């Protein structure tokens, strides 16, 4: 099962990370980016109402994978899987979390930064390896350096990636990239500019040749007036 999920990441490549201070905002972001064509959505566990958000976003269509991030313990992983998460993302590598995910047939993405940590994540059985935080340690140049010895590993750089460089990371060999506020800026979320966020998501995907814009599976909530 997990190999199918990995291929979904390989196909769609843009992982949108939702971390906000209310379930309403999280749902607004999620529905908007999905309407714009995003098919990989991570809801962090510290988002209020994360269970509700995951459940409602899962209703947006079979092509949308919804997972949970900032999963720090095996217990948190089990909780997220119980909500219906398709994948589990941790900022670190914990073999116990990986084992919980594998037992449930969901994808495990483990965090790593240094070469030693990357190898440890791979040996522990992580399906994908989250390179976090990428920007503070050199960004694209750091990924290029890693791709030399680790060209066959499924790396997903995350942290500080934005509109100006997300496509460059993918061009450098990342299997996917994780993006957060750069896709759904806080100022737009605060004003409920959901159509603006949906349009931005669509524009980013056009640059990747991944055009999945839809209006029927998951509609954005109305704009604030």
N, CA and C of each residue as an Amber inpcrd file, in Angstrom:
protein
   675
   0.8210000  -1.2120000   0.0000000   0.0000000   0.0000000   0.0000000
   0.8550000   1.2620000   0.0000000   1.9260000   1.2660000   0.8200000
   2.7000000   2.5070000   0.9370000   3.3830000   2.8790000  -0.3700000
   3.7220000   1.8850000  -1.2180000   4.3710000   2.2270000  -2.4770000
   3.4190000   3.0080000  -3.3750000   2.1190000   2.7440000  -3.2620000
   1.1270000   3.5090000  -4.0270000   1.1150000   4.9540000  -3.5470000
   1.2130000   5.1510000  -2.2420000   1.2290000   6.5000000  -1.6820000
   2.4980000   7.2420000  -2.0810000   3.6250000   6.5460000  -2.0920000
   4.8770000   7.1700000  -2.5320000   4.7540000   7.6280000  -3.9770000
   4.1570000   6.8120000  -4.8180000   3.9870000   7.1890000  -6.2230000
   3.0610000   8.3830000  -6.3640000   2.1010000   8.5210000  -5.4650000
   1.2220000   9.6920000  -5.4840000   2.0320000  10.9510000  -5.1790000
   2.9530000  10.8480000  -4.2270000   3.8500000  11.9690000  -3.9380000
   4.7290000  12.2570000  -5.1480000   5.2500000  11.2260000  -5.7550000
   6.1330000  11.4000000  -6.9060000   5.3870000  12.0650000  -8.0730000
   4.1110000  11.7700000  -8.1950000   3.3150000  12.3360000  -9.2850000
   2.9690000  13.7980000  -9.0410000   2.5510000  14.1260000  -7.8240000
   1.9940000  15.4640000  -7.5720000   3.0050000  16.4560000  -6.9920000
   3.9370000  16.0030000  -6.1690000   5.1770000  16.7100000  -5.8540000
   5.0610000  17.9380000  -4.9480000   3.9130000  18.5610000  -4.8590000
   3.7690000  19.7530000  -4.0210000   2.9570000  19.3970000  -2.7790000
   3.6440000  19.3560000  -1.6280000   2.9990000  19.0560000  -0.3520000
   2.7010000  20.3680000   0.3640000   1.4260000  20.6490000   0.5600000
   1.0130000  21.8730000   1.2490000   0.8540000  21.5790000   2.7350000
   1.5400000  22.3570000   3.5570000   1.5320000  22.1480000   5.0040000
   0.6570000  23.2100000   5.6500000  -0.3580000  22.7620000   6.3820000
  -1.2870000  23.6730000   7.0460000  -0.9720000  23.7110000   8.5300000
  -0.5650000  24.8720000   9.0010000  -0.3660000  25.1160000  10.4300000
  -0.9550000  26.4970000  10.7200000  -2.0450000  26.5280000  11.4490000
  -2.7080000  27.7940000  11.7190000  -3.3670000  27.7310000  13.0850000
  -4.0290000  28.8280000  13.4790000  -4.5180000  28.9170000  14.8560000
  -5.9990000  28.6210000  15.0150000  -6.6630000  28.1680000  13.9650000
  -8.0740000  27.8140000  14.1010000  -8.4590000  26.7750000  13.0670000
  -9.4540000  25.9660000  13.4320000  -9.9450000  24.9590000  12.4940000
 -10.5770000  25.6210000  11.2810000 -11.2510000  26.7490000  11.4900000
 -11.8900000  27.4290000  10.3670000 -10.8610000  27.8660000   9.3290000
  -9.7700000  28.4640000   9.8050000  -8.7240000  28.8890000   8.8660000
  -8.0860000  27.6840000   8.1820000  -7.8630000  26.6250000   8.9500000
  -7.2510000  25.4310000   8.3640000  -8.1360000  24.8450000   7.2710000
  -9.4420000  24.7990000   7.5210000 -10.3610000  24.2880000   6.5070000
 -10.4150000  25.2110000   5.2980000 -10.3830000  26.5240000   5.5490000
 -10.3780000  27.4640000   4.4370000  -9.1590000  27.2880000   3.5570000
  -7.9990000  27.1480000   4.1910000  -6.7660000  26.9230000   3.4260000
  -6.8610000  25.6060000   2.6590000  -7.2320000  24.5450000   3.3760000
  -7.2670000  23.2270000   2.7540000  -8.2100000  23.1560000   1.5720000
  -9.4110000  23.6530000   1.7470000 -10.3820000  23.6180000   0.6520000
  -9.9210000  24.4610000  -0.5270000  -9.2900000  25.5820000  -0.2210000
  -8.8410000  26.4800000  -1.2910000  -7.7250000  25.8590000  -2.1140000
  -6.7150000  25.3300000  -1.4470000  -5.5870000  24.7800000  -2.2040000
  -5.9940000  23.5200000  -2.9590000  -6.9230000  22.7570000  -2.4000000
  -7.4150000  21.5780000  -3.1190000  -8.2200000  22.0100000  -4.3370000
  -9.0430000  23.0420000  -4.1760000  -9.7740000  23.5740000  -5.3290000
  -8.8070000  24.0730000  -6.3950000  -7.6420000  24.5470000  -5.9510000
  -6.6210000  25.0060000  -6.8860000  -5.8090000  23.8920000  -7.5110000
  -5.9910000  22.6640000  -7.0380000  -5.3240000  21.5280000  -7.6630000
  -4.3370000  20.7700000  -6.8090000  -4.0500000  21.2350000  -5.5900000
  -3.1030000  20.5330000  -4.7180000  -3.6920000  19.1840000  -4.3130000
  -2.8740000  18.1600000  -4.3370000  -3.3390000  16.8100000  -4.0270000
  -2.6140000  16.1810000  -2.8470000  -1.7060000  16.9220000  -2.2140000
  -0.9800000  16.4440000  -1.0400000  -1.1110000  17.5000000   0.0480000
  -1.8030000  17.1720000   1.1310000  -2.0870000  18.1490000   2.1800000
  -1.6980000  17.5760000   3.5340000  -0.8930000  18.3300000   4.2580000
  -0.4870000  17.9530000   5.6190000  -1.1010000  18.9230000   6.6140000
  -1.7660000  18.3930000   7.6230000  -2.3270000  19.1970000   8.7080000
  -1.5070000  18.9070000   9.9560000  -0.8770000  19.9250000  10.5200000
  -0.0440000  19.6780000  11.6930000  -0.9210000  19.4060000  12.9120000
  -0.4290000  18.5500000  13.7990000  -1.2160000  18.1520000  14.9580000
  -1.4540000  19.2900000  15.9350000  -0.6340000  20.3510000  15.8670000
  -0.8530000  21.4780000  16.7630000  -1.8650000  22.4770000  16.2150000
  -2.4840000  22.1670000  15.0890000  -3.5680000  22.9900000  14.5590000
  -4.8420000  22.6780000  15.3350000  -5.5110000  23.6870000  15.9110000
  -6.7530000  23.4140000  16.6360000  -7.7690000  22.6890000  15.7480000
  -8.4200000  21.7010000  16.3160000  -9.4230000  20.9650000  15.5570000
  -8.8450000  20.1190000  14.4490000  -7.6120000  19.6710000  14.6150000
  -6.9450000  18.9120000  13.5510000  -7.7520000  17.6890000  13.1310000
  -8.3800000  17.0130000  14.0840000  -9.1740000  15.8290000  13.7430000
 -10.3030000  16.1920000  12.7840000 -11.0280000  17.2740000  13.0890000
 -12.1110000  17.7240000  12.2160000 -11.5850000  18.1080000  10.8400000
 -10.4580000  18.8170000  10.8190000  -9.8910000  19.2830000   9.5520000
  -9.5060000  18.1000000   8.6700000  -8.8190000  17.1300000   9.2520000
  -8.4250000  15.9470000   8.4840000  -9.6580000  15.2360000   7.9400000
 -10.6530000  15.0440000   8.7860000 -11.8560000  14.3410000   8.3610000
 -12.5830000  15.0380000   7.2290000 -12.7050000  16.3550000   7.3240000
 -13.4370000  17.0820000   6.2810000 -12.6390000  17.1720000   4.9870000
 -11.3330000  17.3470000   5.0880000 -10.5360000  17.4230000   3.8630000
 -10.4690000  16.0750000   3.1560000 -10.5920000  15.0090000   3.9060000
 -10.6080000  13.6830000   3.2710000 -11.8280000  13.5050000   2.3750000
 -12.8610000  14.2910000   2.5980000 -14.0690000  14.2080000   1.7860000
 -13.9180000  14.9170000   0.4480000 -12.7640000  15.5290000   0.2250000
 -12.5530000  16.3240000  -0.9840000 -12.1960000  15.4920000  -2.2050000
 -12.1520000  14.1920000  -2.0770000 -11.9080000  13.3590000  -3.2480000
 -10.8470000  12.3060000  -3.0110000 -10.9510000  11.2080000  -3.7300000
 -10.0240000  10.0940000  -3.5640000  -8.6080000  10.4250000  -4.0250000
  -8.4650000  11.4330000  -4.8800000  -7.1450000  11.7910000  -5.3930000
  -6.3520000  12.6420000  -4.4090000  -7.0100000  13.1040000  -3.3470000
  -6.3500000  13.9670000  -2.3690000  -5.8490000  13.1210000  -1.2020000
  -4.5500000  13.1980000  -0.9370000  -3.9870000  12.5500000   0.2450000
  -3.8910000  13.5790000   1.3600000  -4.4430000  13.2370000   2.5120000
  -4.4180000  14.1240000   3.6730000  -3.6630000  13.4200000   4.7900000
  -2.6260000  14.0580000   5.2850000  -1.8310000  13.4650000   6.3450000
  -1.6840000  14.3920000   7.5300000  -1.0000000  13.9150000   8.5460000
  -0.7590000  14.7030000   9.7530000   0.7330000  14.9230000   9.9420000
   1.0800000  16.1450000  10.3280000   2.4720000  16.4940000  10.5680000
   2.7230000  16.8650000  12.0160000   3.9930000  17.1170000  12.3350000
   4.4270000  17.3890000  13.7060000   4.0000000  16.2400000  14.6150000
   4.1710000  15.0310000  14.1280000   3.8560000  13.8300000  14.9040000
   5.1160000  13.4340000  15.6640000   5.0680000  13.5580000  16.9730000
   6.2760000  13.4110000  17.7900000   6.3740000  12.0850000  18.5350000
   5.2640000  11.3720000  18.6600000   5.2630000  10.1360000  19.4400000
   4.4480000   9.0550000  18.7290000   4.6820000   7.7870000  19.0740000
   3.8550000   6.7160000  18.5050000   2.3760000   6.8910000  18.8410000
   2.0910000   7.3930000  20.0440000   0.6980000   7.6010000  20.4410000
   0.0280000   8.6360000  19.5450000   0.7590000   9.7020000  19.2280000
   0.2160000  10.7240000  18.3330000  -0.0050000  10.1520000  16.9370000
   0.8980000   9.2820000  16.5060000   0.7400000   8.6460000  15.1950000
  -0.5230000   7.7940000  15.1610000  -0.7500000   7.0190000  16.2150000
  -1.9590000   6.1880000  16.2580000  -3.2140000   7.0520000  16.2370000
  -3.1660000   8.1660000  16.9510000  -4.3210000   9.0630000  16.9790000
  -4.6090000   9.6070000  15.5820000  -3.5660000  10.0570000  14.8960000
  -3.7360000  10.6100000  13.5490000  -4.2460000   9.5550000  12.5720000
  -3.7330000   8.3530000  12.6830000  -4.1870000   7.2650000  11.8100000
  -5.6570000   6.9570000  12.0790000  -6.0490000   7.0490000  13.3460000
  -7.4520000   6.8440000  13.6890000  -8.3680000   7.8830000  13.0690000
  -7.8380000   9.0650000  12.8110000  -8.6260000  10.1210000  12.1550000
  -8.7370000   9.9000000  10.6520000  -7.9230000   8.9910000  10.1320000
  -7.9500000   8.7310000   8.6990000  -6.7800000   9.2880000   7.9290000
  -5.7000000   9.6710000   8.6130000  -4.5340000  10.2220000   7.9170000
  -3.9440000   9.2010000   6.9520000  -3.6430000   9.6630000   5.7400000
  -2.9960000   8.7970000   4.7500000  -1.4920000   8.6850000   4.9830000
  -0.9210000   9.6930000   5.6360000   0.5200000   9.6760000   5.8780000
   0.8320000  10.4030000   7.1740000   1.9800000  10.0610000   7.7360000
   2.4480000  10.6100000   9.0050000   3.7900000  11.2910000   8.7650000
   3.9050000  12.5380000   9.2270000   5.1410000  13.2960000   9.0440000
   5.7000000  13.6900000  10.4060000   6.9750000  13.4120000  10.6160000
   7.6640000  13.7870000  11.8510000   8.8560000  14.6700000  11.5130000
   9.2000000  15.6140000  12.3970000  10.3770000  16.4410000  12.1540000
  11.6750000  15.7160000  12.4780000  11.5480000  14.4950000  12.9890000
  12.7000000  13.6970000  13.4010000  12.4700000  12.2590000  12.9450000
  13.4080000  11.3940000  13.2620000  13.2530000   9.9730000  12.9430000
  13.0710000   9.1770000  14.2260000  11.9440000   8.4870000  14.3120000
  11.6400000   7.6140000  15.4430000  11.1350000   6.3020000  14.8550000
  11.9050000   5.2520000  15.0130000  11.5440000   3.9750000  14.3960000
  10.1940000   3.4790000  14.8940000   9.8090000   3.8620000  16.1030000
   8.5150000   3.4200000  16.6360000   7.3580000   4.0350000  15.8480000
   7.5160000   5.3030000  15.4620000   6.4880000   5.9650000  14.6550000
   6.4020000   5.3080000  13.2850000   7.5560000   5.0090000  12.7140000
   7.5830000   4.3410000  11.4070000   6.8770000   2.9950000  11.4880000
   7.1210000   2.2540000  12.5570000   6.4970000   0.9400000  12.7150000
   4.9810000   1.0560000  12.8600000   4.5220000   2.0700000  13.5870000
   3.0800000   2.2870000  13.7320000   2.4540000   2.5740000  12.3720000
   3.1030000   3.4350000  11.6020000   2.5830000   3.7810000  10.2790000
   2.5520000   2.5600000   9.3650000   3.6380000   1.8230000   9.3410000
   3.7130000   0.6450000   8.4640000   2.6660000  -0.4020000   8.8420000
   2.4500000  -0.5970000  10.1200000   1.4620000  -1.5810000  10.5620000
   0.0570000  -1.2030000  10.1060000  -0.1830000   0.1010000   9.9650000
  -1.4980000   0.5850000   9.5460000  -1.6030000   0.7640000   8.0390000
  -0.4930000   0.5560000   7.3270000  -0.5080000   0.7090000   5.8780000
  -0.4980000   2.1400000   5.4050000  -0.0280000   3.0610000   6.2720000
   0.0730000   4.4570000   5.8580000   1.5430000   4.8220000   5.6730000
   1.7700000   5.8900000   4.9460000   3.1320000   6.3140000   4.6060000
   3.7860000   7.0250000   5.7880000   5.0690000   6.7680000   5.9980000
   5.8380000   7.4310000   7.0480000   6.8960000   8.3230000   6.4220000
   6.8360000   9.6180000   6.7370000   7.8680000  10.5560000   6.3130000
   8.6080000  11.0250000   7.5620000   9.8870000  10.7060000   7.6310000
  10.6830000  11.0240000   8.8130000  11.6340000  12.1700000   8.5350000
  11.8310000  13.0170000   9.5470000  12.6950000  14.1770000   9.3980000
  14.1580000  13.8450000   9.6150000  15.0070000  14.5110000   8.8410000
  16.4570000  14.3540000   8.9530000  17.1000000  15.6020000   8.3720000
  18.3530000  15.8520000   8.7270000  19.0460000  17.0170000   8.1880000
  20.4630000  16.6780000   7.7480000  21.2090000  16.0240000   8.6130000
  22.5940000  15.6960000   8.2900000  22.6750000  14.3760000   7.5210000
  23.7990000  14.1120000   6.8680000  23.9500000  12.8200000   6.1900000
  23.7130000  11.6290000   7.1140000  24.2390000  11.6900000   8.3330000
  24.0190000  10.5820000   9.2670000  22.5370000  10.3820000   9.5590000
  21.8170000  11.4870000   9.7500000  20.3860000  11.3960000  10.0410000
  19.6040000  10.8650000   8.8380000  20.0080000  11.2580000   7.6480000
  19.3410000  10.7780000   6.4350000  19.4930000   9.2670000   6.3030000
  20.7040000   8.7760000   6.5180000  20.9420000   7.3320000   6.4460000
  20.1570000   6.6080000   7.5350000  20.1140000   7.1960000   8.7290000
  19.3730000   6.5700000   9.8260000  17.8870000   6.4700000   9.4950000
  17.3290000   7.5120000   8.8930000  15.9130000   7.4860000   8.5150000
  15.6580000   6.4090000   7.4700000  16.5450000   6.3270000   6.5040000
  16.4070000   5.3210000   5.4440000  16.4930000   3.9110000   6.0240000
  17.4740000   3.6840000   6.8920000  17.6490000   2.3570000   7.4810000
  16.5100000   1.9900000   8.4270000  15.8680000   3.0130000   9.0020000
  14.7400000   2.7540000   9.9030000  13.4690000   2.3890000   9.1480000
  13.4750000   2.5890000   7.8300000  12.3260000   2.2000000   7.0240000
  11.3990000   3.3170000   6.6210000  11.8490000   4.5700000   6.7470000
  11.0040000   5.6890000   6.3310000  10.7140000   5.6000000   4.8310000
   9.4600000   5.8420000   4.4580000   9.0870000   5.8240000   3.0410000
   9.6160000   7.0600000   2.3230000   9.5740000   8.1950000   2.9910000
  10.1070000   9.4520000   2.4740000  10.9420000  10.0930000   3.5690000
  11.9180000  10.9000000   3.1680000  12.8000000  11.5460000   4.1400000
  12.6430000  13.0550000   4.0060000  12.1450000  13.6590000   5.0620000
  11.9170000  15.1020000   5.1010000  13.2150000  15.8000000   5.4950000
  13.7730000  16.6000000   4.5890000  14.9890000  17.3540000   4.9010000
  14.5600000  18.6790000   5.5040000  14.7180000  18.7870000   6.8140000
  14.1650000  19.9230000   7.5600000  15.0990000  20.3530000   8.6770000
  15.2870000  21.6870000   8.8100000  14.8170000  22.7710000   7.9380000
  15.8580000  23.0620000   6.8580000  15.4590000  23.0970000   5.6110000
  16.4120000  23.1750000   4.5100000  16.9940000  24.5680000   4.3110000
  16.1760000  25.6150000   4.4040000  16.6490000  26.9620000   4.0590000
  17.7960000  27.4520000   4.9420000  17.7280000  27.2840000   6.2690000
  18.7900000  27.8310000   7.1140000  20.1570000  27.1760000   6.9250000
  20.1970000  25.9940000   6.2960000  21.4820000  25.2960000   6.1460000
  22.0090000  25.3300000   4.7160000  21.4490000  26.2000000   3.9030000
  21.9770000  26.3430000   2.5480000  20.9730000  26.1830000   1.4370000
  19.7650000  25.7450000   1.7710000  18.7120000  25.6720000   0.7730000
  19.0480000  24.7740000  -0.4030000  18.8880000  25.3200000  -1.5910000
  19.0850000  24.5440000  -2.8130000  20.5100000  24.0120000  -2.9270000
  21.4880000  24.8170000  -2.5060000  22.8810000  24.3640000  -2.5660000
  23.0870000  23.1390000  -1.6730000  22.4260000  23.1260000  -0.5200000
  22.5490000  21.9830000   0.3830000  21.9080000  20.7390000  -0.2300000
  20.7310000  20.9090000  -0.8410000  20.0980000  19.7670000  -1.4960000
  20.9810000  19.2220000  -2.6120000  21.5670000  20.1080000  -3.4040000
  22.4500000  19.6630000  -4.4890000  23.6200000  18.8490000  -3.9510000
  24.1500000  19.2840000  -2.8000000  25.2560000  18.5480000  -2.1920000
  24.8020000  17.1630000  -1.7220000  23.6000000  17.0970000  -1.1590000
  23.0820000  15.8130000  -0.6840000  22.7760000  14.8550000  -1.8230000
  22.3570000  15.3940000  -2.9450000  21.9490000  14.5350000  -4.0530000
  23.1170000  13.7340000  -4.6260000  24.3380000  14.1780000  -4.3660000
  25.4900000  13.4030000  -4.8220000  25.4970000  12.0020000  -4.2330000
  25.6680000  11.8840000  -2.9120000  25.6990000  10.5440000  -2.3130000
  24.3260000   9.9040000  -2.1430000  23.2630000  10.7150000  -2.1600000
  21.9280000  10.1820000  -1.8640000  20.9740000  10.3350000  -3.0460000
  21.4770000  10.1340000  -4.2330000  20.6660000  10.3730000  -5.4350000
  19.4730000   9.4310000  -5.5480000  19.5430000   8.2760000  -4.8970000
  18.4550000   7.3040000  -5.0080000  17.4470000   7.3860000  -3.8660000
  17.6810000   8.2750000  -2.9080000  16.7850000   8.3520000  -1.7580000
  15.6620000   9.3610000  -2.0100000  14.4670000   9.0900000  -1.4770000
  13.3020000   9.9600000  -1.6960000  13.2930000  11.1470000  -0.7330000
  13.9400000  12.2190000  -1.1340000  14.1030000  13.3900000  -0.2740000
  12.9920000  14.4090000  -0.5150000  12.4760000  14.9700000   0.5880000
  11.4170000  15.9790000   0.5170000  11.8590000  17.1970000   1.3260000
  12.5640000  18.1480000   0.7050000  13.0090000  19.3350000   1.4300000
  11.8300000  20.1850000   1.8810000  11.9640000  20.7280000   3.0880000
  10.8930000  21.5080000   3.7040000  11.5250000  22.5660000   4.6040000
  10.8550000  23.7090000   4.6920000  11.3210000  24.7480000   5.6070000
  11.9230000  25.9290000   4.8860000  11.1310000  26.9940000   4.7070000
  11.6330000  28.1980000   4.0650000  11.5890000  28.1730000   2.5510000
  10.8720000  27.2320000   1.9620000  10.7580000  27.1460000   0.5060000
   9.5650000  27.9750000   0.0540000   9.7510000  28.7680000  -1.0000000
   8.6920000  29.6530000  -1.4580000   8.4930000  29.6290000  -2.9510000
   7.7210000  30.5970000  -3.4280000   7.3600000  30.6580000  -4.8410000
   8.5770000  30.7930000  -5.7430000   9.5970000  31.5010000  -5.2660000
  10.7550000  31.7790000  -6.1160000  11.6260000  30.5570000  -6.3610000
  11.5590000  29.5690000  -5.4730000  12.5200000  28.4640000  -5.6010000
  11.9360000  27.0600000  -5.5050000  10.6350000  26.9130000  -5.2780000
  10.1050000  25.5570000  -5.0850000  10.3460000  24.6710000  -6.3070000
  10.1980000  25.2390000  -7.4920000  10.4030000  24.4420000  -8.7030000
  11.8720000  24.0610000  -8.8800000  12.7780000  24.9130000  -8.3860000
  14.2070000  24.6130000  -8.4910000  14.5720000  23.3840000  -7.6590000
  13.9490000  23.2500000  -6.4870000  14.2050000  22.0710000  -5.6530000
  13.7770000  20.7980000  -6.3770000  12.6370000  20.8670000  -7.0270000
  12.1620000  19.6970000  -7.7670000  13.0620000  19.4060000  -8.9540000
  13.5240000  20.4570000  -9.6120000  14.4410000  20.2780000 -10.7270000
  15.7740000  19.6980000 -10.3030000  16.1310000  19.9240000  -9.0280000
  17.3970000  19.4070000  -8.5070000  17.2960000  17.9560000  -8.0490000
  16.1100000  17.3800000  -8.1340000  15.9840000  15.9660000  -7.8110000
  15.1700000  15.6190000  -6.5860000  14.5830000  16.6210000  -5.9130000
  13.7070000  16.3030000  -4.7880000  12.4910000  15.5320000  -5.2900000
  12.0640000  14.5290000  -4.5400000  10.8780000  13.7810000  -4.9470000
   9.6360000  14.6590000  -4.8370000   9.6050000  15.4990000  -3.7990000
   8.5200000  16.4530000  -3.5820000   9.0890000  17.5760000  -2.7320000
   8.3120000  18.6500000  -2.5590000   8.7190000  19.7300000  -1.6630000
   7.5580000  20.0550000  -0.7330000   7.9020000  20.4540000   0.4840000
   6.8950000  20.8910000   1.4360000   6.8910000  22.4030000   1.5390000
   5.7090000  23.0050000   1.4160000   5.5760000  24.4620000   1.5140000
   4.4340000  24.7920000   2.4660000   4.5600000  25.9320000   3.1290000
   3.5460000  26.3210000   4.0940000   2.9560000  27.6800000   3.8220000
   3.3910000  28.6690000   4.6250000   2.7950000  30.0030000   4.5430000
   3.0430000  30.6910000   3.2120000   4.0540000  30.2830000   2.4880000
   4.3020000  30.9180000   1.1890000   3.1790000  30.6140000   0.1990000
   2.5010000  29.5030000   0.3750000   1.3850000  29.1490000  -0.5010000
   0.0830000  29.7880000  -0.0220000  -0.0510000  29.9310000   1.2810000
  -1.2460000  30.5410000   1.8710000  -0.7980000  31.5640000   2.9110000
  -0.3930000  32.7720000   2.4630000   0.1290000  33.7880000   3.3800000
  -0.8740000  34.1540000   4.4760000  -0.3620000  34.4240000   5.6610000
  -1.2200000  34.7070000   6.8080000  -2.1330000  35.9010000   6.5590000
  -1.6410000  36.9200000   5.8530000  -2.4670000  38.1090000   5.6140000
  -3.6980000  37.7640000   4.7790000  -3.5550000  36.8300000   3.8590000
  -4.6920000  36.4320000   3.0270000  -5.6300000  35.5090000   3.7910000
  -5.0650000  34.6500000   4.6180000  -5.8910000  33.7740000   5.4470000
  -6.7250000  34.6070000   6.4090000  -6.1000000  35.6250000   7.0330000
  -6.8000000  36.4680000   7.9990000  -7.9830000  37.1930000   7.3700000
  -7.8650000  37.5310000   6.0990000  -8.9370000  38.2500000   5.3950000
  -9.8700000  37.3110000   4.6370000  -9.6210000  36.0180000   4.7460000
 -10.4860000  35.0490000   4.0880000 -10.4550000  35.1180000   2.5850000
  -9.3070000  35.3940000   2.0280000  -9.1850000  35.5060000   0.5740000
  -8.9240000  34.1250000  -0.0370000  -9.9190000  33.2810000   0.0640000
  -9.7440000  31.8900000  -0.3300000  -9.5500000  31.7280000  -1.8310000
 -10.2520000  32.5150000  -2.6260000 -10.0840000  32.3800000  -4.0770000
  -8.6880000  32.8040000  -4.5060000  -8.1180000  33.7890000  -3.8060000
  -6.7470000  34.2110000  -4.1090000  -5.7700000  33.0750000  -3.8290000
  -5.9830000  32.3900000  -2.7150000  -5.1270000  31.2590000  -2.3550000
  -5.3050000  30.1200000  -3.3560000  -6.5420000  29.8550000  -3.7640000
  -6.7910000  28.8030000  -4.7570000  -6.0990000  29.1270000  -6.0710000
  -6.1760000  30.3830000  -6.4790000  -5.5400000  30.7860000  -7.7390000
  -4.0240000  30.6560000  -7.6610000  -3.4560000  30.9940000  -6.5030000
  -2.0060000  30.8640000  -6.3520000  -1.6030000  29.3920000  -6.4620000
  -2.3390000  28.5270000  -5.7900000  -2.0370000  27.0940000  -5.8680000
  -2.0810000  26.6160000  -7.3130000  -3.0920000  27.0470000  -8.0330000
  -3.2150000  26.6500000  -9.4380000  -2.0320000  27.1410000 -10.2600000
  -1.6090000  28.3800000 -10.0160000  -0.4810000  28.9450000 -10.7640000
   0.8080000  28.1860000 -10.4640000   1.0160000  27.8240000  -9.2070000
   2.2130000  27.0550000  -8.8620000   2.2120000  25.7130000  -9.5900000
   1.0590000  25.0710000  -9.6280000   0.9840000  23.7570000 -10.2610000
   1.1640000  23.8370000 -11.7650000   0.7010000  24.9130000 -12.3610000
   0.9180000  25.0930000 -13.7980000   2.4100000  25.0890000 -14.0970000
   3.1900000  25.6880000 -13.2130000   4.6420000  25.7220000 -13.4060000
   5.2460000  24.3230000 -13.3330000   4.5510000  23.4160000 -12.6750000
   5.0360000  22.0350000 -12.5770000   4.4140000  21.1390000 -13.6330000
   3.4930000  21.6860000 -14.4070000   2.7910000  20.8670000 -15.3830000
   1.8010000  19.9280000 -14.7360000   1.3870000  20.2420000 -13.5050000
   0.4630000  19.3870000 -12.7600000  -0.8220000  20.1700000 -12.5450000
  -1.7070000  20.1400000 -13.5030000  -2.9150000  20.9480000 -13.4570000
  -4.1050000  20.0770000 -13.0720000  -4.5620000  20.2450000 -11.8320000
  -5.6580000  19.4200000 -11.3220000  -6.8100000  20.2720000 -10.8120000
  -6.8700000  21.5130000 -11.2690000  -7.8670000  22.4170000 -10.7190000
  -9.2590000  21.8170000 -10.8710000 -10.0450000  21.9180000  -9.8150000
 -11.3890000  21.3550000  -9.8280000 -12.3430000  22.2860000  -9.1120000
 -13.5960000  22.1720000  -9.4180000 -14.5940000  22.9880000  -8.7330000
 -15.6900000  22.1330000  -8.1150000 -15.5570000  20.8090000  -8.2240000
 -16.6550000  19.9730000  -7.7540000 -16.3290000  19.1530000  -6.5110000
 -15.0830000  18.7610000  -6.3260000 -14.7740000  17.8860000  -5.2120000
 -14.6930000  18.5880000  -3.8790000 -14.2090000  19.8150000  -3.8580000
 -14.0050000  20.5120000  -2.5900000 -13.9940000  21.9990000  -2.8630000
 -15.0560000  22.6720000  -2.5280000 -15.1720000  24.0930000  -2.8210000
 -14.5890000  24.9170000  -1.6880000 -13.9340000  25.9970000  -2.0240000
 -13.4270000  26.9200000  -1.0200000 -14.5970000  27.5870000  -0.3160000
 -14.3690000  27.9570000   0.9610000 -15.4050000  28.6770000   1.6900000
 -15.5250000  30.0790000   1.1170000 -16.6710000  30.7490000   1.3130000
 -16.8610000  32.0740000   0.7250000 -15.8520000  33.0860000   1.2440000
 -15.5640000  34.0790000   0.4150000 -14.6940000  35.1760000   0.8140000
 -15.3350000  35.9590000   1.9520000 -14.5040000  36.5330000   2.8220000
 -15.0060000  37.5130000   3.7830000 -15.4490000  38.7500000   3.0260000
 -16.4140000  39.4100000   3.5160000 -16.8730000  40.6730000   2.9210000
 -16.5200000  41.8340000   3.8310000
